[in-house]
PDB file of C-alpha atoms in Angstrom:
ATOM      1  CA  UNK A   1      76.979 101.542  95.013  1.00  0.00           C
ATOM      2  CA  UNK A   2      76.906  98.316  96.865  1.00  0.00           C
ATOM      3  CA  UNK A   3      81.144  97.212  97.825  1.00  0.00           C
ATOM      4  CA  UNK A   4      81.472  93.783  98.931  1.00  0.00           C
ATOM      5  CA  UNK A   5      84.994  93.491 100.647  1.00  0.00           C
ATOM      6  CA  UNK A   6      86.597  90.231 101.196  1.00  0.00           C
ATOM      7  CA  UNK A   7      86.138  88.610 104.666  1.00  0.00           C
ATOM      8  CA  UNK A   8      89.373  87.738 106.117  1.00  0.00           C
ATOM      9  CA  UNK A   9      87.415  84.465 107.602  1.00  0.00           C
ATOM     10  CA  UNK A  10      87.332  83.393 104.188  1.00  0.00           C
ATOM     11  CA  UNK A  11      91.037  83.777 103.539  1.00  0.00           C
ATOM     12  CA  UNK A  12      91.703  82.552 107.117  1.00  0.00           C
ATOM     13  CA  UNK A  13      89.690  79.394 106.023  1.00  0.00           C
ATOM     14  CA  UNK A  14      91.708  78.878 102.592  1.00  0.00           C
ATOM     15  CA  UNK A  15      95.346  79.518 104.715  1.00  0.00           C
ATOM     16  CA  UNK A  16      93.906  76.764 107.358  1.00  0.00           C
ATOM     17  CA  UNK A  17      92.680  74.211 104.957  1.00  0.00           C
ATOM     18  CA  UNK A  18      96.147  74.679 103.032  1.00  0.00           C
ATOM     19  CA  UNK A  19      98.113  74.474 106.250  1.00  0.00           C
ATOM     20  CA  UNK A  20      96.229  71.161 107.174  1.00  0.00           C
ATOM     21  CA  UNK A  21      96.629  69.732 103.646  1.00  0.00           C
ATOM     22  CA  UNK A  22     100.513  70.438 104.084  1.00  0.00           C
ATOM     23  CA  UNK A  23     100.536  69.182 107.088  1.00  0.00           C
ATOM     24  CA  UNK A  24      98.713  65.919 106.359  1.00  0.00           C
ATOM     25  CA  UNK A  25     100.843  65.697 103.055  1.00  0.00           C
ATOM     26  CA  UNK A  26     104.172  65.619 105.407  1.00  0.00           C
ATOM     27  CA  UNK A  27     102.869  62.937 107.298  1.00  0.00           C
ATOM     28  CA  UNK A  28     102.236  60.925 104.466  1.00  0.00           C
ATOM     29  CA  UNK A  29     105.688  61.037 102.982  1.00  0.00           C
ATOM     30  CA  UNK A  30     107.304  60.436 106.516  1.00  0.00           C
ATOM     31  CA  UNK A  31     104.906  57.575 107.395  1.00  0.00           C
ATOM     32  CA  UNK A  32     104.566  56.091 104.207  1.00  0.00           C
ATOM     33  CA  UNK A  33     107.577  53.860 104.793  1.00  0.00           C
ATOM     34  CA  UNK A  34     107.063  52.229 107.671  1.00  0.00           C
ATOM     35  CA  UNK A  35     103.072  52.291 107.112  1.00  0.00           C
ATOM     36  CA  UNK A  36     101.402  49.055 105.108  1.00  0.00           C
ATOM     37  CA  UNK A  37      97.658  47.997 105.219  1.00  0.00           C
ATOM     38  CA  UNK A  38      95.360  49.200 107.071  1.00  0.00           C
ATOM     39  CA  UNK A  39      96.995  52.379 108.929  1.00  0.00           C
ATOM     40  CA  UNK A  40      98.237  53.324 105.377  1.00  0.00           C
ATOM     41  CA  UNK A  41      94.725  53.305 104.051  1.00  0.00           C
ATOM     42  CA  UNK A  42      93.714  55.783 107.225  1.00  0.00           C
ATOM     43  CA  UNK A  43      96.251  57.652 105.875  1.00  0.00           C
ATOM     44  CA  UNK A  44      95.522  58.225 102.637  1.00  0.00           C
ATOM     45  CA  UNK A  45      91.854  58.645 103.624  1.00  0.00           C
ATOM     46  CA  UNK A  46      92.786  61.699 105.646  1.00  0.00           C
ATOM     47  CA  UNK A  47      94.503  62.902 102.921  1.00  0.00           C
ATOM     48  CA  UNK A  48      91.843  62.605 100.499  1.00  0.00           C
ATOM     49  CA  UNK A  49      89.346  64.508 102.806  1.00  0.00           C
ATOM     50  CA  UNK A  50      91.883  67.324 103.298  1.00  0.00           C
ATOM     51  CA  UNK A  51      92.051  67.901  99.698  1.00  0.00           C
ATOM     52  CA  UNK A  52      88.508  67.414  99.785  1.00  0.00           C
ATOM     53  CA  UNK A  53      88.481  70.326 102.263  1.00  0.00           C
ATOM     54  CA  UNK A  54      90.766  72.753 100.264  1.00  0.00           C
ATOM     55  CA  UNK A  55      89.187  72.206  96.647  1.00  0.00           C
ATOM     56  CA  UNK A  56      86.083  72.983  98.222  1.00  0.00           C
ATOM     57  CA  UNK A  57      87.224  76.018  99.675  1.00  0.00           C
ATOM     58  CA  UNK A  58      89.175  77.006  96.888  1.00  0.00           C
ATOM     59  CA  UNK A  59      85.736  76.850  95.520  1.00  0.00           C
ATOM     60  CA  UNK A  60      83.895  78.948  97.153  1.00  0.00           C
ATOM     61  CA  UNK A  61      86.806  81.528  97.168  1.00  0.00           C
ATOM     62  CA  UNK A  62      86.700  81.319  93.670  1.00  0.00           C
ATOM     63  CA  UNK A  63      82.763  82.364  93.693  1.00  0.00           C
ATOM     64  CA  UNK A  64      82.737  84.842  96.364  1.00  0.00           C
ATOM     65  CA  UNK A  65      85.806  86.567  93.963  1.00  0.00           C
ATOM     66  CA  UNK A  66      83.782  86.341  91.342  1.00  0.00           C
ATOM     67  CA  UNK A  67      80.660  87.679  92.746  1.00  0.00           C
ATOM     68  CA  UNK A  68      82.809  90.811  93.585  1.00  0.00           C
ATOM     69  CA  UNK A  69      84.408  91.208  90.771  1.00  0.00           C
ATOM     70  CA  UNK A  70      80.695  91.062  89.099  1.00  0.00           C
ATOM     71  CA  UNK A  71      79.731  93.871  91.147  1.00  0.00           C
ATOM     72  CA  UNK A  72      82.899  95.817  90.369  1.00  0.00           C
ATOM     73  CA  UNK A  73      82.008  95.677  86.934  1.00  0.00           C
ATOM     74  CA  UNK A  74      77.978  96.770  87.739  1.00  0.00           C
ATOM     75  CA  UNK A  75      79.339  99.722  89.574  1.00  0.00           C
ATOM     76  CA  UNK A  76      81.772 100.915  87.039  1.00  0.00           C
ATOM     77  CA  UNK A  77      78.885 100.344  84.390  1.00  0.00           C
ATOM     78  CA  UNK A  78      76.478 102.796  86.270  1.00  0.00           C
ATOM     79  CA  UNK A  79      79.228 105.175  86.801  1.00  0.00           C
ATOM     80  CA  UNK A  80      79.820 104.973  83.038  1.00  0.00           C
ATOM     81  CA  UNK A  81      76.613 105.522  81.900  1.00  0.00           C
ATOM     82  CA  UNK A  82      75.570 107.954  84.561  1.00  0.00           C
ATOM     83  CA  UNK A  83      78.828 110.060  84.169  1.00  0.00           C
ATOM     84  CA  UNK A  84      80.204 109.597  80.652  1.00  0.00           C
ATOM     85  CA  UNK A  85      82.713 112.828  80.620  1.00  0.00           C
ATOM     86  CA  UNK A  86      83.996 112.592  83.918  1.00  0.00           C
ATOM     87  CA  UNK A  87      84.795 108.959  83.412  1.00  0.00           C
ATOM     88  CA  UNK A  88      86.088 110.289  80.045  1.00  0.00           C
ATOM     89  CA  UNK A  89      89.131 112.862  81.866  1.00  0.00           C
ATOM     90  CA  UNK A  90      89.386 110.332  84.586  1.00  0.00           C
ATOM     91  CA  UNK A  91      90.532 107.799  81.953  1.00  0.00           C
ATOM     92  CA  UNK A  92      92.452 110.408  80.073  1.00  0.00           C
ATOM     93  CA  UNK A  93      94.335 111.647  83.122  1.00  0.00           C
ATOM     94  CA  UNK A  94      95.274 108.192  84.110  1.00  0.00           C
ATOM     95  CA  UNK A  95      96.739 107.640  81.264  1.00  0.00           C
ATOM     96  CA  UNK A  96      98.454 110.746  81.494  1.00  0.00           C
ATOM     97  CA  UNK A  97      99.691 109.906  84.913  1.00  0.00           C
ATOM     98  CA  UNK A  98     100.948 106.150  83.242  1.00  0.00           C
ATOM     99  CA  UNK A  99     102.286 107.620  80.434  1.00  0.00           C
ATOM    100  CA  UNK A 100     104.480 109.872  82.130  1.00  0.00           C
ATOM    101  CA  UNK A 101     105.889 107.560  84.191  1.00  0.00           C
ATOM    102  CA  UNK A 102     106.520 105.163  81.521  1.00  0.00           C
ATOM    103  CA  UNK A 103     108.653 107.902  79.720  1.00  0.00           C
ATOM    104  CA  UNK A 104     110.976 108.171  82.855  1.00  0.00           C
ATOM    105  CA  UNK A 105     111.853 105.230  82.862  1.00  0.00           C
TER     106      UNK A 105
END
């Protein structure tokens, strides 16, 4: 039973491309002023390649969650199949466990 765990490069990627984004969105609104022509068009062409950056990432986040929660779902399928009873009082304990600690409440 394959687990694939999330890489913290990956969600050190996503914070930096965020961080830049923010950072290139501040500049914007502080420049944007004092800015006309052809520095403002730099501008908003770094801008556009940061978002550029983060949807991109954001997209590949997005697959590399999905991927894992594809083989979440494959493993708890074999387990299923393989061991119908115990996942049976597993899911009947759990919601034993919930239950009670709804009623507390």
């Amino acid at each position: 039973m394959p687990r694939k765990a999330a890489t913290p490069s990956t969600k050190d990627a996503l914070l930096d491309e965020f961080q830049a984004l923010v950072s290139d969105t501040e500049k914007l609104l502080q420049h944007s002023a004092s800015l006309a022509g052809e520095q403002a068009e730099a501008l908003r062409d770094d801008i556009r390649d940061s978002l550029g950056r983060a949807r991109d990432t954001l997209h590949k986040a997005e697959s590399g969650l999905r991927e894992q929660g594809k083989v979440a779902v494959d493993a708890t399928e074999d387990y299923v199949h393989k061991h119908p009873w115990q996942a049976l009082g597993l899911s009947a304990a759990i919601g034993l466990v919930l239950g009670l600690l709804i009623s507390r409440r």
